[in-house]
Coordinates of C-alpha atoms and ligand atoms in Angstrom, one line a residue:
M277 CA 45.4 -5.3 79.8
E278 CA 48.7 -3.8 80.9
P279 CA 50.7 -4.4 77.7
A280 CA 48.0 -2.8 75.6
K281 CA 48.1 0.3 77.9
G282 CA 51.8 0.6 77.7
R283 CA 51.7 0.4 73.9
A284 CA 49.1 3.0 73.8
Q285 CA 51.2 5.4 75.7
R286 CA 54.2 5.0 73.5
T287 CA 52.3 6.1 70.4
R288 CA 51.2 9.6 69.5
Q289 CA 47.5 9.9 69.2
V290 CA 45.9 12.6 67.2
L291 CA 42.2 12.3 67.6
L292 CA 40.9 15.6 68.6
F293 CA 43.2 18.4 67.7
F294 CA 42.3 19.4 64.2
V295 CA 45.3 21.4 63.0
F296 CA 45.0 22.6 59.4
L297 CA 48.1 22.4 57.3
G298 CA 48.8 25.7 55.7
G299 CA 46.2 28.4 55.1
S300 CA 43.7 27.5 52.4
L301 CA 43.9 23.7 52.5
V302 CA 40.2 23.2 51.7
C303 CA 38.4 25.1 49.1
S304 CA 35.2 26.3 50.8
K305 CA 33.0 25.8 47.7
T306 CA 31.4 22.5 46.8
W307 CA 31.3 21.9 43.1
S308 CA 28.1 20.2 41.9
Y309 CA 27.9 18.2 38.7
S310 CA 25.3 15.9 37.4
V311 CA 25.0 13.1 34.9
A312 CA 22.1 10.8 33.9
E313 CA 22.6 7.1 34.8
E314 CA 23.6 4.7 32.1
M315 CA 25.6 7.3 30.1
E316 CA 28.6 5.9 28.2
V317 CA 32.1 5.7 29.6
G318 CA 34.0 8.8 28.5
T319 CA 31.0 11.2 28.8
F320 CA 32.2 14.7 29.5
I321 CA 31.1 15.9 33.0
A322 CA 33.0 19.2 33.6
N323 CA 36.3 20.9 33.2
V324 CA 38.1 21.5 36.5
V325 CA 40.6 23.9 34.9
K326 CA 37.7 26.2 34.1
D327 CA 35.7 25.6 37.3
M328 CA 38.4 25.6 39.9
G329 CA 40.7 28.1 38.3
V330 CA 43.9 26.0 38.2
D331 CA 46.5 26.0 35.5
V332 CA 46.6 23.1 33.1
E333 CA 50.3 22.6 33.8
D334 CA 49.6 22.4 37.5
L335 CA 47.4 19.3 37.1
A336 CA 50.2 16.9 36.5
A337 CA 52.8 18.9 38.4
R338 CA 50.7 19.0 41.5
G339 CA 49.5 15.4 41.3
A340 CA 45.8 16.2 40.8
R341 CA 43.4 13.4 41.2
V342 CA 39.8 12.5 42.0
I343 CA 38.9 10.5 45.1
F344 CA 35.4 9.4 45.8
D345 CA 34.2 8.8 49.3
D346 CA 33.8 5.1 48.7
Y347 CA 37.2 5.0 46.8
K348 CA 35.5 3.8 43.6
P349 CA 36.8 5.4 40.3
Y350 CA 33.5 6.7 38.9
L351 CA 35.2 9.6 37.2
R352 CA 38.6 10.1 35.6
L353 CA 40.5 13.3 35.5
D354 CA 42.3 13.9 32.2
L355 CA 45.6 15.6 33.3
R356 CA 46.2 17.0 29.9
N357 CA 43.2 19.3 29.8
G358 CA 41.4 19.1 33.2
D359 CA 38.3 17.3 31.8
L360 CA 36.4 15.1 34.2
L361 CA 35.1 12.1 32.3
L362 CA 32.8 9.2 33.2
N363 CA 35.0 6.2 34.0
R364 CA 32.3 3.6 34.3
Q365 CA 28.6 3.4 33.5
L366 CA 26.5 4.4 36.5
D367 CA 23.4 2.4 37.5
R368 CA 21.4 4.7 39.8
E369 CA 19.4 1.8 41.1
A370 CA 22.5 -0.1 42.1
L371 CA 24.2 3.0 43.6
C372 CA 21.3 4.5 45.6
D373 CA 18.4 2.1 45.4
L374 CA 15.3 4.0 46.6
T375 CA 17.1 7.2 47.6
E376 CA 15.6 9.9 45.5
R377 CA 18.6 12.2 45.2
C378 CA 21.5 10.0 44.3
I379 CA 24.7 11.9 45.2
L380 CA 28.2 10.6 45.1
H381 CA 30.7 12.8 47.0
F382 CA 34.2 13.2 45.9
Q383 CA 37.3 15.4 46.3
V384 CA 39.6 16.8 43.8
L385 CA 43.0 16.6 45.5
F386 CA 46.1 18.5 44.7
E387 CA 49.1 17.0 46.3
N388 CA 51.8 19.5 46.3
P389 CA 51.0 21.9 47.9
L390 CA 48.2 19.9 49.5
Q391 CA 44.7 21.2 48.7
F392 CA 41.3 19.7 48.6
S393 CA 38.3 20.8 46.6
R394 CA 34.9 19.2 47.5
A395 CA 32.6 18.1 44.8
E396 CA 29.5 16.0 44.2
L397 CA 28.0 14.1 41.3
L398 CA 24.3 13.9 41.1
V399 CA 23.2 10.7 39.2
K400 CA 19.9 11.4 37.6
D401 CA 17.3 8.7 37.2
I402 CA 16.1 7.6 33.8
N403 CA 13.0 5.5 33.3
D404 CA 14.7 2.2 32.7
H405 CA 12.4 0.0 34.7
T406 CA 8.8 -1.2 34.3
P407 CA 6.3 -1.5 37.2
T408 CA 5.9 -5.1 38.1
F409 CA 3.5 -7.0 40.4
L410 CA 5.0 -9.7 42.6
D411 CA 2.3 -12.1 41.4
N412 CA 0.7 -11.9 38.0
H413 CA -2.4 -13.7 39.4
I414 CA -4.2 -12.6 42.6
L415 CA -6.9 -14.7 44.0
L416 CA -9.6 -12.8 45.9
K417 CA -12.2 -14.9 47.8
I418 CA -15.2 -12.7 48.8
S419 CA -18.3 -13.9 50.4
E420 CA -21.7 -12.8 49.1
G421 CA -23.5 -10.4 51.3
T422 CA -20.3 -8.5 52.0
A423 CA -21.2 -4.9 52.8
L424 CA -20.9 -2.3 50.0
G425 CA -17.9 -0.1 50.5
T426 CA -15.8 -2.9 52.0
L427 CA -12.1 -2.5 51.1
F428 CA -9.8 -5.2 49.6
Q429 CA -6.2 -4.4 49.7
I430 CA -4.1 -5.3 46.7
D431 CA -0.3 -5.6 46.8
S432 CA 1.4 -2.6 45.2
A433 CA 3.6 -2.9 42.1
Q434 CA 7.3 -2.3 42.4
D435 CA 9.4 -0.1 40.1
L436 CA 13.1 0.2 40.7
D437 CA 13.1 3.8 39.4
V438 CA 12.5 6.7 41.8
G439 CA 10.5 10.0 41.7
K440 CA 8.2 10.4 38.8
N441 CA 9.8 7.4 37.1
G442 CA 8.3 5.2 39.9
V443 CA 4.7 3.9 40.1
Q444 CA 2.3 6.9 39.9
N445 CA -1.1 5.5 39.3
Y446 CA -3.2 2.3 39.0
T447 CA -6.2 1.6 36.8
I448 CA -8.7 -1.3 36.8
S449 CA -10.5 -2.8 33.9
P450 CA -14.1 -1.5 33.7
N451 CA -16.5 -3.6 35.7
P452 CA -19.8 -3.1 37.7
H453 CA -18.5 -4.5 41.0
F454 CA -15.5 -2.5 42.1
H455 CA -13.8 0.8 41.8
L456 CA -10.2 1.5 42.6
K457 CA -9.0 3.7 45.5
L458 CA -5.4 4.8 45.8
R459 CA -3.9 5.0 49.3
D460 CA -0.5 6.4 50.5
S461 CA 1.7 4.0 52.4
D462 CA 4.0 5.0 55.3
E463 CA 6.9 5.4 52.9
G464 CA 4.9 7.8 50.7
R465 CA 4.2 5.3 48.0
K466 CA 0.8 4.6 46.6
Y467 CA -1.0 1.3 46.8
P468 CA -4.4 0.2 45.4
E469 CA -7.5 -0.9 47.2
L470 CA -10.7 -2.3 45.6
V471 CA -13.9 -0.9 46.9
L472 CA -17.0 -3.0 46.6
D473 CA -19.7 -1.0 44.7
Q474 CA -22.3 -3.6 43.9
S475 CA -23.3 -6.7 46.0
L476 CA -22.0 -10.0 44.9
D477 CA -24.4 -12.9 44.2
R478 CA -22.9 -16.3 43.9
E479 CA -25.9 -17.7 42.2
K480 CA -25.6 -15.1 39.4
E481 CA -21.9 -14.9 39.0
A482 CA -19.6 -17.3 41.0
E483 CA -16.3 -15.9 39.7
F484 CA -14.9 -13.3 37.4
S485 CA -11.6 -11.6 36.6
L486 CA -10.3 -8.0 36.5
T487 CA -7.0 -6.5 35.1
L488 CA -5.1 -4.2 37.4
T489 CA -2.5 -1.9 35.7
A490 CA 0.3 0.0 37.3
V491 CA 1.7 3.0 35.4
D492 CA 4.8 5.0 36.1
G493 CA 5.3 8.7 35.4
G494 CA 8.2 8.5 32.9
S495 CA 8.0 9.8 29.4
P496 CA 7.1 7.6 27.8
P497 CA 5.4 5.9 30.7
R498 CA 5.9 2.2 31.3
S499 CA 3.2 -0.1 32.8
G500 CA 2.7 -3.6 34.2
T501 CA -0.4 -5.6 34.9
T502 CA -1.8 -8.4 37.1
L503 CA -4.9 -10.4 36.8
I504 CA -7.3 -10.4 39.8
H505 CA -9.5 -13.5 40.0
V506 CA -12.5 -13.0 42.2
V507 CA -14.3 -16.1 43.7
V508 CA -17.6 -15.5 45.4
L509 CA -18.2 -17.5 48.7
D510 CA -20.8 -17.9 51.3
I511 CA -21.2 -15.5 54.3
N512 CA -18.1 -14.3 56.2
D513 CA -18.9 -12.2 59.3
N514 CA -15.7 -11.3 61.0
A515 CA -12.4 -9.9 59.9
P516 CA -9.1 -11.2 61.5
E517 CA -7.5 -9.1 64.3
F518 CA -3.9 -9.1 65.4
E519 CA -3.0 -9.2 69.1
K520 CA -1.5 -5.7 68.8
P521 CA -1.2 -3.1 66.1
V522 CA 2.6 -2.7 66.3
Y523 CA 5.2 -5.3 67.1
E524 CA 8.7 -4.0 67.9
V525 CA 11.8 -6.2 67.9
H526 CA 15.6 -5.5 68.2
V527 CA 17.8 -7.7 66.0
P528 CA 21.6 -7.7 66.0
E529 CA 23.0 -7.1 62.5
S530 CA 25.2 -10.2 62.8
S531 CA 22.1 -12.5 63.1
P532 CA 22.5 -15.6 61.0
L533 CA 20.2 -16.3 58.1
D534 CA 17.0 -18.2 58.9
S535 CA 16.9 -16.7 62.4
L536 CA 13.4 -16.4 63.8
I537 CA 12.8 -12.6 64.2
I538 CA 9.3 -12.7 65.7
K539 CA 6.0 -14.7 65.6
V540 CA 2.8 -12.8 65.0
S541 CA -0.7 -14.0 65.5
A542 CA -4.2 -12.9 64.7
T543 CA -7.6 -14.3 65.6
D544 CA -10.8 -14.6 63.6
L545 CA -14.2 -15.4 65.2
D546 CA -15.6 -17.2 62.2
A547 CA -15.6 -20.9 61.8
G548 CA -14.4 -23.1 59.0
I549 CA -12.8 -21.5 55.9
N550 CA -13.9 -18.1 57.1
G551 CA -11.8 -18.4 60.2
E552 CA -8.7 -19.9 58.5
L553 CA -5.9 -17.3 58.5
T554 CA -3.1 -16.7 56.1
Y555 CA -0.3 -14.3 57.0
S556 CA 1.5 -12.2 54.4
F557 CA 3.4 -9.0 53.9
S558 CA 1.3 -6.1 52.7
H559 CA 2.6 -3.5 50.3
V560 CA 6.1 -3.7 51.8
S561 CA 9.3 -2.2 50.3
R562 CA 11.6 -4.2 48.1
D563 CA 14.2 -4.2 50.9
V564 CA 11.7 -5.8 53.3
R565 CA 10.7 -8.4 50.8
K566 CA 14.4 -9.2 50.1
T567 CA 15.3 -9.4 53.8
F568 CA 12.4 -11.1 55.5
E569 CA 10.0 -13.9 55.0
I570 CA 6.7 -14.7 56.8
H571 CA 5.3 -18.2 57.1
P572 CA 1.7 -18.0 55.8
I573 CA 0.3 -20.4 58.4
S574 CA 2.5 -20.0 61.6
G575 CA 3.0 -16.2 61.4
E576 CA 6.7 -16.7 62.1
V577 CA 9.0 -14.1 60.5
Y578 CA 12.5 -15.3 59.4
L579 CA 15.6 -13.5 58.2
K580 CA 16.3 -14.2 54.6
A581 CA 19.3 -11.9 53.8
P582 CA 22.0 -10.4 56.0
L583 CA 21.2 -7.3 58.0
D584 CA 23.6 -4.3 57.7
Y585 CA 23.0 -1.5 60.2
E586 CA 25.2 0.8 58.1
I587 CA 22.9 0.4 55.1
I588 CA 19.4 0.1 56.7
P589 CA 19.1 0.7 60.4
S590 CA 15.4 -0.2 60.7
Y591 CA 12.5 -1.7 58.8
I592 CA 8.8 -1.3 59.0
I593 CA 7.1 -4.5 57.9
N594 CA 3.4 -4.2 57.2
I595 CA 1.6 -7.5 57.7
Q596 CA -1.8 -8.8 57.1
A597 CA -3.9 -11.8 58.1
I598 CA -6.4 -12.8 55.5
D599 CA -9.3 -15.2 56.3
G600 CA -10.7 -17.7 53.8
G601 CA -13.3 -15.0 52.8
S602 CA -10.7 -12.4 51.9
L603 CA -11.3 -10.2 54.9
S604 CA -8.1 -8.9 56.4
G605 CA -6.6 -7.5 59.6
K606 CA -3.5 -5.4 59.6
A607 CA -0.5 -4.8 61.9
S608 CA 3.1 -3.8 61.5
I609 CA 6.5 -5.0 62.8
L610 CA 9.2 -2.4 63.6
V611 CA 12.6 -4.1 63.2
Q612 CA 15.4 -2.2 64.8
V613 CA 18.8 -3.4 63.6
V614 CA 21.4 -3.3 66.4
D615 CA 24.9 -2.2 65.2
M616 CA 27.8 -4.5 65.8
N617 CA 31.4 -3.5 65.3
D618 CA 31.8 -5.6 62.2
N619 CA 34.0 -3.4 60.0
P620 CA 37.6 -2.8 60.7
P621 CA 39.0 0.6 59.9
E622 CA 40.4 1.0 56.4
I623 CA 43.4 3.0 55.2
A624 CA 43.8 4.2 51.7
M625 CA 47.2 5.7 50.7
T626 CA 46.7 8.6 48.3
S627 CA 50.3 9.6 47.9
L628 CA 53.7 8.7 49.3
T629 CA 57.0 10.6 48.6
S630 CA 60.1 8.5 49.2
P631 CA 63.0 9.1 49.2
I632 CA 62.8 12.5 50.9
P633 CA 65.9 14.7 51.1
E634 CA 67.6 15.0 54.4
N635 CA 67.6 18.5 56.1
S636 CA 64.3 19.4 54.5
S637 CA 62.3 21.9 56.4
P638 CA 59.9 20.6 59.0
E639 CA 56.3 19.8 58.0
M640 CA 57.3 18.5 54.7
V641 CA 54.4 16.3 53.5
V642 CA 55.6 12.7 53.1
A643 CA 52.3 10.9 52.7
V644 CA 48.6 11.6 52.3
F645 CA 46.1 9.0 53.2
S646 CA 42.5 8.7 54.3
I647 CA 40.8 6.4 56.8
R648 CA 37.3 5.2 57.1
D649 CA 35.2 2.8 59.2
Q650 CA 31.8 1.8 57.9
D651 CA 30.3 1.2 61.4
A652 CA 28.2 3.8 63.2
G653 CA 28.7 5.5 66.5
D654 CA 31.7 4.5 68.6
N655 CA 32.2 1.4 66.4
G656 CA 33.1 3.8 63.6
R657 CA 35.0 6.4 65.5
M658 CA 38.8 6.1 64.9
V659 CA 42.1 6.9 66.5
C660 CA 45.0 7.2 64.1
S661 CA 48.6 7.0 65.3
I662 CA 52.2 6.2 64.4
Q663 CA 55.1 5.1 66.7
N664 CA 56.6 8.0 68.6
N665 CA 60.3 7.4 68.4
I666 CA 60.6 8.8 64.9
P667 CA 60.8 12.4 63.6
F668 CA 57.4 12.3 61.9
L669 CA 54.0 13.6 62.8
L670 CA 50.4 12.8 61.8
K671 CA 48.2 15.8 61.0
P672 CA 44.5 15.5 60.4
T673 CA 43.7 17.6 57.4
F674 CA 40.4 17.6 55.5
K675 CA 37.6 15.3 56.5
N676 CA 39.1 11.9 57.1
F677 CA 42.4 12.7 55.3
Y678 CA 45.7 12.7 57.2
A679 CA 49.1 14.0 56.2
L680 CA 52.3 12.4 57.5
V681 CA 54.8 15.2 57.8
T682 CA 58.3 15.5 59.1
E683 CA 58.5 16.9 62.6
R684 CA 62.1 18.2 62.2
P685 CA 64.8 17.9 59.6
V686 CA 66.1 14.4 59.3
D687 CA 69.8 13.4 59.0
R688 CA 70.6 10.6 56.6
E689 CA 73.9 10.1 58.3
V690 CA 72.1 9.2 61.5
R691 CA 69.4 7.1 59.8
S692 CA 68.7 6.5 56.2
E693 CA 65.4 4.6 56.4
Y694 CA 62.3 4.7 58.5
N695 CA 59.7 2.0 58.7
I696 CA 56.5 3.8 59.8
T697 CA 53.5 1.8 61.0
I698 CA 50.2 3.7 60.7
T699 CA 47.8 2.2 63.1
V700 CA 44.0 3.0 63.1
T701 CA 41.9 1.6 65.9
D702 CA 38.2 2.1 66.2
L703 CA 36.5 2.7 69.6
G704 CA 34.0 -0.1 69.2
T705 CA 33.6 -3.3 71.2
P706 CA 35.7 -5.2 70.5
R707 CA 38.2 -2.7 69.2
L708 CA 39.2 -3.4 65.6
K709 CA 42.6 -2.3 64.4
T710 CA 44.2 -1.9 61.0
E711 CA 47.9 -1.4 60.3
Y712 CA 49.6 0.0 57.2
N713 CA 53.4 -0.1 56.9
I714 CA 55.4 2.4 54.8
T715 CA 59.1 2.7 54.3
V716 CA 60.5 6.2 53.9
L717 CA 64.0 6.5 52.5
I718 CA 66.1 9.6 53.2
S719 CA 68.2 10.8 50.3
D720 CA 71.6 12.4 50.7
V721 CA 72.4 16.1 50.7
N722 CA 76.1 17.2 50.6
D723 CA 76.0 18.5 54.1
N724 CA 79.3 17.1 55.4
A725 CA 82.8 18.2 54.5
P726 CA 85.6 15.5 54.3
A727 CA 87.5 15.1 57.5
F728 CA 91.1 13.9 57.8
T729 CA 91.8 11.0 60.0
Q730 CA 94.6 13.1 61.8
T731 CA 95.0 16.8 62.2
S732 CA 98.7 16.5 61.2
Y733 CA 100.9 13.8 59.7
T734 CA 104.7 13.4 60.2
L735 CA 106.6 11.6 57.5
F736 CA 110.2 10.4 57.6
V737 CA 112.4 10.2 54.5
R738 CA 115.9 8.9 54.3
E739 CA 118.2 11.4 52.4
N740 CA 119.5 10.6 48.9
N741 CA 116.2 8.9 48.1
S742 CA 115.4 8.0 44.7
P743 CA 113.1 10.5 42.9
A744 CA 109.4 9.6 42.8
L745 CA 109.7 7.7 46.1
H746 CA 106.3 7.0 47.9
I747 CA 106.9 8.7 51.2
G748 CA 103.5 8.1 52.9
S749 CA 99.8 9.0 52.6
V750 CA 97.0 11.0 54.1
S751 CA 93.3 10.0 54.3
A752 CA 90.0 11.8 54.7
T753 CA 86.5 10.5 55.0
D754 CA 83.1 12.0 54.2
R755 CA 79.9 10.9 56.0
D756 CA 77.7 11.6 53.0
S757 CA 77.0 9.0 50.4
G758 CA 77.6 8.7 46.7
T759 CA 79.5 11.4 44.9
N760 CA 78.9 13.6 48.0
A761 CA 81.3 11.3 49.8
Q762 CA 84.0 10.9 47.0
V763 CA 87.1 12.7 48.2
T764 CA 89.9 14.2 46.1
Y765 CA 93.2 15.4 47.5
S766 CA 95.4 18.3 46.5
L767 CA 98.4 20.2 47.8
L768 CA 97.5 23.6 49.1
P769 CA 99.7 26.7 48.4
P770 CA 102.4 26.9 51.1
Q771 CA 102.0 29.5 53.9
D772 CA 105.8 30.4 53.4
P773 CA 105.9 31.6 49.8
H774 CA 109.7 31.1 49.7
L775 CA 109.4 27.3 49.9
P776 CA 109.7 25.8 46.5
L777 CA 107.1 23.2 47.4
A778 CA 106.1 22.3 43.9
S779 CA 109.5 20.9 43.2
L780 CA 109.6 18.7 46.4
V781 CA 106.4 16.6 46.8
S782 CA 103.3 15.5 44.8
I783 CA 100.0 13.9 45.9
N784 CA 97.7 11.4 44.1
A785 CA 94.4 13.2 43.9
D786 CA 92.4 9.9 44.3
N787 CA 94.1 8.1 47.1
G788 CA 96.2 10.7 49.0
H789 CA 99.5 8.9 48.4
L790 CA 102.5 11.3 48.7
F791 CA 105.7 11.2 46.7
A792 CA 109.1 12.9 46.9
L793 CA 109.8 14.5 43.5
R794 CA 113.6 14.6 43.8
S795 CA 116.4 13.4 46.0
L796 CA 116.5 15.2 49.3
D797 CA 119.7 16.2 51.1
Y798 CA 119.6 16.2 55.0
E799 CA 122.4 18.7 55.2
A800 CA 120.5 21.2 53.1
L801 CA 116.9 20.7 54.4
Q802 CA 116.2 18.8 57.7
A803 CA 112.4 19.3 57.8
F804 CA 109.7 21.1 56.0
E805 CA 105.9 21.5 56.3
F806 CA 103.2 21.5 53.6
R807 CA 99.4 21.6 53.6
V808 CA 97.1 19.1 52.0
G809 CA 93.4 19.7 51.2
A810 CA 90.5 17.2 50.7
T811 CA 87.3 18.1 48.7
D812 CA 84.3 16.0 48.0
R813 CA 82.7 15.8 44.5
G814 CA 79.2 16.7 45.7
Ligands
NAG103 C1 -5.0 7.8 37.5 O1 -5.6 7.3 36.3 C2 -6.9 7.6 36.2 C3 -7.5 6.9 35.0 O2 -6.7 7.1 33.9 C4 -7.1 9.1 36.1 O3 -8.5 9.4 36.0 C5 -6.5 9.8 37.3 O4 -6.6 11.1 37.2 C6 -5.1 9.3 37.5 N1 -4.6 9.8 38.8 C7 -3.4 10.4 39.0 C8 -3.1 10.8 40.3 O5 -2.7 10.7 38.0
NAG104 C1 62.4 -1.9 57.4 O1 61.7 -3.0 56.9 C2 62.4 -3.7 55.9 C3 61.5 -4.7 55.3 O2 60.6 -5.3 56.3 C4 63.7 -4.3 56.6 O3 64.4 -5.0 55.6 C5 64.5 -3.1 57.2 O4 65.6 -3.7 57.9 C6 63.6 -2.3 58.1 N1 64.4 -1.1 58.4 C7 64.5 -0.6 59.7 C8 65.3 0.6 59.9 O5 63.9 -1.1 60.6
NAG105 C1 54.1 -3.7 60.1 O1 55.4 -3.7 60.7 C2 55.3 -4.2 62.0 C3 56.7 -4.0 62.6 O2 57.7 -4.4 61.7 C4 54.9 -5.7 62.0 O3 54.9 -6.2 63.2 C5 53.5 -5.8 61.3 O4 53.1 -7.1 61.2 C6 53.5 -5.1 60.0 N1 52.1 -5.0 59.5 C7 51.7 -5.2 58.3 C8 50.3 -5.1 58.0 O5 52.5 -5.6 57.4

């Protein structure tokens, strides 16, 4: 890969030296704000003028703005008064799913001088979801003679809310056969089990129904129900058993939908319907249910939704095999998602100043931008560079923000425009690269004086000329542009004060044309000298 190597050497890389621009670039405090989900757009969150101690006039003058880590405009900064206002309705469940503390990180950025203030917005849950059971009818086949105290696991109800707004308790309709026992799952959620209290007799009662209710802890609480239909069967001696308690499998995140993840299998020593097994998930999380599927007969687990290591790196899938008599065996599958380099780096330009004046002091901030890569590990580590034959530098600033600054004063008369390519490459396999092109124009400063094309001019005039004769011209040029380059000419006072210059020649201020003002006489005056000046209008 020689060409790639050559190219890498010609660019300046700034991966590891974290130079901070100026002194107090980053305010050390993190400002914390909170808002309940589903609040109206325009809701007042805080006032940064009061909190961060900045002047109201500085907000607009210093280009203040709010930037969230995922670049979404959740909040709006009112530059007239410093109010932070809600810019869109926030749905906590969509933003953070099951994460209990839903925090959105952001920066309040001041551009000039560059300064960052860290802040976070806590989105508080409201009880806007009801517990629901996956099935509103559950069939439980239990053989008569089943021992008292035998447990029958029931699938838990789901509630999209978190914390106390999630499912807190279950109740069962009063009945003589079962009582309810609450268990804690691996993820800390509760699930219900029925405990057999009184032996079942098919001849007395062949089937009956119970109502199971799930209640959340909101105020007021919400609840959902499912109907359990119990059918009493003949003797069932043995519960199913899986080959092993835990299956572990590694799955690349790029796996196509409908891929076979694993095949599980359990055995049951009973014959007939009591030995017929059905596989299913058992009190699994919503994410598992969304992402995987188990075939009830074959025990094959398939992928139903794309995997994304960056969102969920592993899953625990609790599975059960239930025989025809409702006895069950349990096991779990640990799915480890393997990260692939599937996200290219991203560049977000925050500010760009163009044109910039020539001769400005070094380290003038030309652009501020941030980079991110949503992959993990090396797949998400980035190197940021620009080409190295230009008088600009990249400086890492705060977190993933970079500043493009001038390395030394630039000279418009040498070059008036720079096309700068910002290249961000991640260190994954394969490497992914993103480019962003900016054009920086250099504006003129009147740093050049006009210069005459010759240091002296000699003009010849025949005597007895007519007055107002055009006798020649001088010319000066100025390397600046615009009015800074517009030259005006004038006669300078003579060094010999006795020469009556004013009566001999004149000059056109615009074009440098020289004129004799009266008829000259060779016998009286054979030669004379005068001085001409050129000034620009800058
Ligand atoms: C669940 O509900 C039952 C019946 O209302 C009640 O007796 C029990 O204390 C509750 N458990 C919890 C943990 O709130
Ligand atoms: C910069 O890019 C623009 C547009 O692509 C092009 O017209 C211009 O000539 C380039 N300037 C330089 C100095 O390369
Ligand atoms: C940026 O500019 C370079 C050089 O002119 C060009 O090769 C490249 O395609 C441009 N990239 C983008 C993203 O426009």
